[in-house]
Amino acid sequence: MTDHRARTAHDLDDTTVDVRLTVMEYAEVACGYAAAVSAPGVPRTVDDDYAVVVDVLALAHSLPPADVPPVLAVGARALRRVHLALLGRPGPRETP
C-alpha cells in the first residue's frame, strides 16, 4: 500500500509547497513555547490551549493541503491565547 502523502517534487504545486512551508513555520513557532508552557505554575488553560496547538500540528500533517489553512487558523488562535496568557493578559475564549 502506498502512502498518499508520499510524492515527488514534480507532483507539488505552488500552493502545496506554501502550505507545507507554513506548517513547518507553525511547528517552529509552537516549539518555541514548549519550555514556557511546561514551567511550574502555568495555568491549566495555557496547557489546554497548547494541547490544541500540538493537536493542530499533528492533524495538519495528515490532511490534504487544501484542508490545512482552516485547521491552522484554529491553532493560531490557540497559540495567541497561550502567548497572551504567558504575558499575563489572557485573551478572550471563543464560544461554540
Phi, psi and omega in degrees: 000134182266152179277125181294342179272346181281113182224163174265168180299333180287340181275351186268130173262176184299321180295317179298317179297315179300317180296315180296320177294323177295318178297320179295319178294318177301317179297319180295316179295314180299322180298327180296339180266351187302314182294318181293322181290328182273002180290150178298143176087003178286133181301151181300326181297328178293317176301315181297315179294322179292327175297323175297317179302314182291319178297319178298319179297316178297318180293321181299330179286343183255356183265156170295150184308324182293336182268353185286315185306314179294328178291317177296330177297320177297315179295323179294322177294320178295320179294325176296318177297320177299312181302311181295320180295322178292335175276353181089014179235083182301136178276166179292142176268140180277147177254142182292000000 
